[in-house]
Amino acid sequence: MSAVGVQLLVHDETTMIAPEDLPFAIDQLPDVFTSFRRVVEKSCRVRAPRAVPALVALSEGVCAEAEALSNTTMEAPDLIEARAAIATLDPRASFAVHGGRSHGLARMQRWFWETDCIARYKETRDGLVGADFASRLSPWLAIGALSPREVAAEIRRYETERVANDSTYWMFFELLWRDYFHFWVRRWQGRAFKASGVLGRTPCGAQDREAFLRWCEGRTGEPFVDASMRELAATGQMSNRARQNVASWLARSEGIDWRWGAAWFESQLIDFDVGPNWGNWQYVAGVGNDPRNRVFDVRGQAERYDADGAYRALWGALPRA
Ligand SMILES: Cc1cc2nc3c(=O)[nH]c(=O)nc-3n(C[C@H](O)[C@H](O)[C@H](O)COP(=O)(O)OP(=O)(O)OC[C@H]3O[C@@H](n4cnc5c(N)ncnc54)[C@H](O)[C@@H]3O)c2cc1C
């Protein structure tokens, strides 16, 4: 950039809480989320998001070169393929994700201001079918098209202008989880990807390829797991409730190497994000930061969160009623 007389300044807005505002060094990150949340809520403020910089005036030569470059990129075969993939999105998909900041901003506008869904989030967040049970902001957050500080600022504005309730707080709470896992991977580095996890426990780490493939392809015979894995393969998306269940089923019930599951998610999820993915996998697999070390009862969960079987039927894992 300096060759064309433009100074490049990089600002890190990956997390809601700036790393330099944490009241502890990163290698002292608490082992348990609740301890992290308590201390951060007490002593940290969320900085205001940085404004989008004004466009600098560039010389005609630079503009022409940039224009030519962007045209070439737009015609690159992989982008054309990606557009085609969007055009043939599986009709069962609850939500169509379109890349780019303008789509992320439009989603925020809908989630907060047009539908007021944010005000009911705590009651709806365990949903499985439909576009609006959760914010769906993760793909834009993961890629940096939206900043978590922008979302936090929107929550505060909504609380001032409309309503502040348990749901608006819960959205902030989930963004703290996101921050926690971003700091977690900075703290643990290589151990984030080790079978024994940050606890150094020996997990059930069976490397049964056939069973793993059945899980990936949604052919396990367990309807809630199969529906969720088919949704992931067809759309690149899966709700938080379903992610917890399929991860627990693979790592705890089947005893298969949790890292295979994490790697499969990494290859499939539209919102893949290193810390949130590998941190949540360790947590569910019992080698990470869950102090309760739970195993999900997948059938009980299906009865509770998909009582009428609509989700399992949608993905062909139960006959339609
Ligand atoms: C096994 C497993 C793997 C996961 N992998 C990823 C991943 O690769 N990328 C990713 O962004 N999230 C991941 N999550 C967390 C969570 O499932 C998604 O963030 C959430 O489903 C995204 O949908 P949403 O934007 O509608 O979330 P909402 O419910 O609307 O939550 C708002 C935001 O809070 C953050 N958030 C919510 N829950 C969590 C959580 N448990 N951990 C960290 N951040 C959270 C996300 O940024 C999300 O966009 C994973 C969870 C599990 C159990």
mmCIF file of N, CA, C and O and ligand atoms in Angstrom, residues 111 121 125 134-139 141-142 171 174-175 177-178 181 238-240 243-244 247 265 269 271-273 276-277 280-281 284, ligand 1:
data_model
loop_
_atom_site.group_PDB
_atom_site.id
_atom_site.type_symbol
_atom_site.label_atom_id
_atom_site.label_comp_id
_atom_site.label_asym_id
_atom_site.label_seq_id
_atom_site.Cartn_x
_atom_site.Cartn_y
_atom_site.Cartn_z
ATOM 1 N N TRP A 111 -33.868 -8.348 12.720
ATOM 2 C CA TRP A 111 -33.888 -9.035 14.019
ATOM 3 C C TRP A 111 -34.238 -8.071 15.152
ATOM 4 O O TRP A 111 -35.018 -8.389 16.036
ATOM 5 N N TYR A 121 -36.056 -13.459 22.501
ATOM 6 C CA TYR A 121 -34.956 -14.400 22.214
ATOM 7 C C TYR A 121 -34.787 -15.483 23.282
ATOM 8 O O TYR A 121 -34.594 -16.661 22.960
ATOM 9 N N ARG A 125 -34.797 -19.222 21.678
ATOM 10 C CA ARG A 125 -33.432 -19.535 21.235
ATOM 11 C C ARG A 125 -33.123 -21.019 21.069
ATOM 12 O O ARG A 125 -32.148 -21.368 20.423
ATOM 13 N N ALA A 134 -33.434 -17.409 16.438
ATOM 14 C CA ALA A 134 -32.166 -16.837 16.922
ATOM 15 C C ALA A 134 -31.730 -15.774 15.920
ATOM 16 O O ALA A 134 -32.353 -15.625 14.858
ATOM 17 N N SER A 135 -30.683 -15.055 16.270
ATOM 18 C CA SER A 135 -30.344 -13.877 15.456
ATOM 19 C C SER A 135 -29.800 -14.210 14.073
ATOM 20 O O SER A 135 -29.905 -13.412 13.151
ATOM 21 N N ARG A 136 -29.148 -15.356 13.928
ATOM 22 C CA ARG A 136 -28.518 -15.766 12.657
ATOM 23 C C ARG A 136 -27.364 -14.840 12.262
ATOM 24 O O ARG A 136 -27.003 -14.778 11.080
ATOM 25 N N LEU A 137 -26.801 -14.141 13.213
ATOM 26 C CA LEU A 137 -25.732 -13.200 12.868
ATOM 27 C C LEU A 137 -24.353 -13.853 12.786
ATOM 28 O O LEU A 137 -23.390 -13.236 12.333
ATOM 29 N N SER A 138 -24.259 -15.136 13.214
ATOM 30 C CA SER A 138 -22.927 -15.756 13.321
ATOM 31 C C SER A 138 -22.103 -15.775 12.021
ATOM 32 O O SER A 138 -20.892 -15.578 12.094
ATOM 33 N N PRO A 139 -22.689 -15.995 10.830
ATOM 34 C CA PRO A 139 -21.817 -16.021 9.642
ATOM 35 C C PRO A 139 -21.092 -14.697 9.415
ATOM 36 O O PRO A 139 -19.929 -14.669 9.043
ATOM 37 N N LEU A 141 -20.479 -12.405 11.755
ATOM 38 C CA LEU A 141 -19.531 -12.194 12.867
ATOM 39 C C LEU A 141 -18.262 -13.014 12.641
ATOM 40 O O LEU A 141 -17.146 -12.544 12.874
ATOM 41 N N ALA A 142 -18.446 -14.247 12.172
ATOM 42 C CA ALA A 142 -17.291 -15.140 12.018
ATOM 43 C C ALA A 142 -16.311 -14.605 10.983
ATOM 44 O O ALA A 142 -15.099 -14.749 11.137
ATOM 45 N N MET A 171 -28.838 -12.078 24.790
ATOM 46 C CA MET A 171 -28.073 -11.910 23.533
ATOM 47 C C MET A 171 -26.654 -11.427 23.863
ATOM 48 O O MET A 171 -25.671 -11.912 23.303
ATOM 49 N N GLU A 174 -24.667 -14.324 25.267
ATOM 50 C CA GLU A 174 -24.140 -15.235 24.235
ATOM 51 C C GLU A 174 -22.921 -14.637 23.544
ATOM 52 O O GLU A 174 -21.989 -15.356 23.178
ATOM 53 N N LEU A 175 -22.935 -13.319 23.384
ATOM 54 C CA LEU A 175 -21.755 -12.690 22.782
ATOM 55 C C LEU A 175 -20.553 -12.776 23.720
ATOM 56 O O LEU A 175 -19.405 -12.824 23.273
ATOM 57 N N TRP A 177 -20.043 -15.433 25.554
ATOM 58 C CA TRP A 177 -19.562 -16.792 25.277
ATOM 59 C C TRP A 177 -18.609 -16.774 24.083
ATOM 60 O O TRP A 177 -17.569 -17.427 24.056
ATOM 61 N N ARG A 178 -19.026 -16.032 23.065
ATOM 62 C CA ARG A 178 -18.191 -15.939 21.861
ATOM 63 C C ARG A 178 -16.819 -15.353 22.222
ATOM 64 O O ARG A 178 -15.778 -15.876 21.827
ATOM 65 N N PHE A 181 -14.588 -17.901 24.070
ATOM 66 C CA PHE A 181 -13.912 -18.898 23.239
ATOM 67 C C PHE A 181 -12.835 -18.278 22.342
ATOM 68 O O PHE A 181 -11.865 -18.953 21.977
ATOM 69 N N MET A 238 -26.825 -25.102 11.351
ATOM 70 C CA MET A 238 -27.423 -25.969 12.372
ATOM 71 C C MET A 238 -27.615 -25.112 13.619
ATOM 72 O O MET A 238 -26.748 -24.305 13.957
ATOM 73 N N SER A 239 -28.749 -25.301 14.297
ATOM 74 C CA SER A 239 -29.019 -24.499 15.496
ATOM 75 C C SER A 239 -28.068 -24.895 16.622
ATOM 76 O O SER A 239 -27.473 -25.983 16.595
ATOM 77 N N ASN A 240 -27.985 -24.055 17.635
ATOM 78 C CA ASN A 240 -27.117 -24.366 18.776
ATOM 79 C C ASN A 240 -27.584 -25.629 19.497
ATOM 80 O O ASN A 240 -26.781 -26.473 19.878
ATOM 81 N N ARG A 243 -26.517 -28.596 17.505
ATOM 82 C CA ARG A 243 -25.050 -28.777 17.557
ATOM 83 C C ARG A 243 -24.650 -29.480 18.847
ATOM 84 O O ARG A 243 -23.820 -30.394 18.847
ATOM 85 N N GLN A 244 -25.244 -29.060 19.947
ATOM 86 C CA GLN A 244 -24.894 -29.679 21.237
ATOM 87 C C GLN A 244 -25.222 -31.172 21.221
ATOM 88 O O GLN A 244 -24.449 -31.999 21.698
ATOM 89 N N ALA A 247 -22.999 -33.300 18.747
ATOM 90 C CA ALA A 247 -21.624 -33.389 19.258
ATOM 91 C C ALA A 247 -21.576 -34.364 20.431
ATOM 92 O O ALA A 247 -20.691 -35.226 20.515
ATOM 93 N N PHE A 265 -17.341 -30.261 11.286
ATOM 94 C CA PHE A 265 -18.036 -28.972 11.434
ATOM 95 C C PHE A 265 -17.235 -27.865 10.732
ATOM 96 O O PHE A 265 -17.791 -27.025 10.048
ATOM 97 N N LEU A 269 -19.635 -25.811 8.254
ATOM 98 C CA LEU A 269 -20.403 -24.674 8.795
ATOM 99 C C LEU A 269 -20.129 -23.371 8.044
ATOM 100 O O LEU A 269 -18.967 -22.984 7.871
ATOM 101 N N ASP A 271 -20.755 -20.591 9.379
ATOM 102 C CA ASP A 271 -20.289 -19.647 10.402
ATOM 103 C C ASP A 271 -19.049 -20.172 11.134
ATOM 104 O O ASP A 271 -18.751 -19.729 12.252
ATOM 105 N N PHE A 272 -18.299 -21.082 10.500
ATOM 106 C CA PHE A 272 -17.150 -21.662 11.223
ATOM 107 C C PHE A 272 -16.244 -20.554 11.791
ATOM 108 O O PHE A 272 -15.876 -19.613 11.112
ATOM 109 N N ASP A 273 -15.885 -20.745 13.042
ATOM 110 C CA ASP A 273 -15.032 -19.782 13.751
ATOM 111 C C ASP A 273 -14.180 -20.625 14.712
ATOM 112 O O ASP A 273 -14.727 -21.432 15.484
ATOM 113 N N PRO A 276 -14.950 -20.564 18.891
ATOM 114 C CA PRO A 276 -16.283 -21.085 19.197
ATOM 115 C C PRO A 276 -16.474 -22.544 18.770
ATOM 116 O O PRO A 276 -17.146 -23.314 19.466
ATOM 117 N N ASN A 277 -15.896 -22.955 17.655
ATOM 118 C CA ASN A 277 -16.103 -24.347 17.230
ATOM 119 C C ASN A 277 -15.306 -25.316 18.107
ATOM 120 O O ASN A 277 -15.867 -26.211 18.740
ATOM 121 N N ASN A 280 -16.369 -25.183 21.875
ATOM 122 C CA ASN A 280 -17.641 -25.858 22.159
ATOM 123 C C ASN A 280 -17.489 -27.365 22.037
ATOM 124 O O ASN A 280 -18.079 -28.123 22.814
ATOM 125 N N TRP A 281 -16.713 -27.818 21.076
ATOM 126 C CA TRP A 281 -16.515 -29.279 20.935
ATOM 127 C C TRP A 281 -15.824 -29.849 22.169
ATOM 128 O O TRP A 281 -16.232 -30.878 22.704
ATOM 129 N N VAL A 284 -18.351 -29.976 25.064
ATOM 130 C CA VAL A 284 -19.336 -31.054 24.993
ATOM 131 C C VAL A 284 -18.655 -32.424 25.149
ATOM 132 O O VAL A 284 -19.214 -33.342 25.761
HETATM 133 C C1 LIG B 1 -20.343 -28.240 18.852
HETATM 134 C C2 LIG B 1 -20.580 -26.756 18.587
HETATM 135 C C3 LIG B 1 -19.873 -26.105 17.575
HETATM 136 C C4 LIG B 1 -20.057 -24.727 17.346
HETATM 137 N N1 LIG B 1 -19.351 -24.103 16.335
HETATM 138 C C5 LIG B 1 -19.488 -22.766 16.142
HETATM 139 C C6 LIG B 1 -18.750 -22.089 15.108
HETATM 140 O O1 LIG B 1 -17.938 -22.674 14.377
HETATM 141 N N2 LIG B 1 -18.976 -20.743 14.950
HETATM 142 C C7 LIG B 1 -19.839 -20.046 15.743
HETATM 143 O O2 LIG B 1 -20.002 -18.831 15.552
HETATM 144 N N3 LIG B 1 -20.515 -20.656 16.740
HETATM 145 C C8 LIG B 1 -20.387 -21.988 16.957
HETATM 146 N N4 LIG B 1 -21.123 -22.600 17.945
HETATM 147 C C9 LIG B 1 -21.955 -21.789 18.852
HETATM 148 C C10 LIG B 1 -23.437 -21.571 18.438
HETATM 149 O O3 LIG B 1 -24.032 -22.808 18.112
HETATM 150 C C11 LIG B 1 -23.570 -20.610 17.256
HETATM 151 O O4 LIG B 1 -22.854 -19.412 17.516
HETATM 152 C C12 LIG B 1 -25.043 -20.224 17.029
HETATM 153 O O5 LIG B 1 -25.821 -21.382 16.778
HETATM 154 C C13 LIG B 1 -25.117 -19.259 15.842
HETATM 155 O O6 LIG B 1 -26.445 -18.930 15.544
HETATM 156 P P1 LIG B 1 -26.994 -17.456 15.831
HETATM 157 O O7 LIG B 1 -26.112 -16.427 15.211
HETATM 158 O O8 LIG B 1 -28.419 -17.447 15.417
HETATM 159 O O9 LIG B 1 -26.833 -17.384 17.415
HETATM 160 P P2 LIG B 1 -27.639 -16.565 18.529
HETATM 161 O O10 LIG B 1 -28.297 -17.557 19.413
HETATM 162 O O11 LIG B 1 -28.454 -15.506 17.953
HETATM 163 O O12 LIG B 1 -26.456 -15.929 19.418
HETATM 164 C C14 LIG B 1 -25.895 -14.631 19.106
HETATM 165 C C15 LIG B 1 -24.404 -14.760 18.881
HETATM 166 O O13 LIG B 1 -23.761 -15.202 20.072
HETATM 167 C C16 LIG B 1 -22.668 -16.063 19.755
HETATM 168 N N5 LIG B 1 -22.915 -17.388 20.365
HETATM 169 C C17 LIG B 1 -24.108 -17.948 20.649
HETATM 170 N N6 LIG B 1 -23.936 -19.140 21.263
HETATM 171 C C18 LIG B 1 -22.599 -19.337 21.350
HETATM 172 C C19 LIG B 1 -21.790 -20.375 21.877
HETATM 173 N N7 LIG B 1 -22.310 -21.474 22.461
HETATM 174 N N8 LIG B 1 -20.444 -20.261 21.778
HETATM 175 C C20 LIG B 1 -19.890 -19.175 21.217
HETATM 176 N N9 LIG B 1 -20.596 -18.153 20.709
HETATM 177 C C21 LIG B 1 -21.934 -18.226 20.769
HETATM 178 C C22 LIG B 1 -22.616 -16.168 18.233
HETATM 179 O O14 LIG B 1 -21.673 -15.225 17.754
HETATM 180 C C23 LIG B 1 -24.033 -15.784 17.817
HETATM 181 O O15 LIG B 1 -24.117 -15.242 16.512
HETATM 182 C C24 LIG B 1 -20.965 -23.991 18.174
HETATM 183 C C25 LIG B 1 -21.681 -24.666 19.179
HETATM 184 C C26 LIG B 1 -21.501 -26.024 19.385
HETATM 185 C C27 LIG B 1 -22.283 -26.714 20.472
#
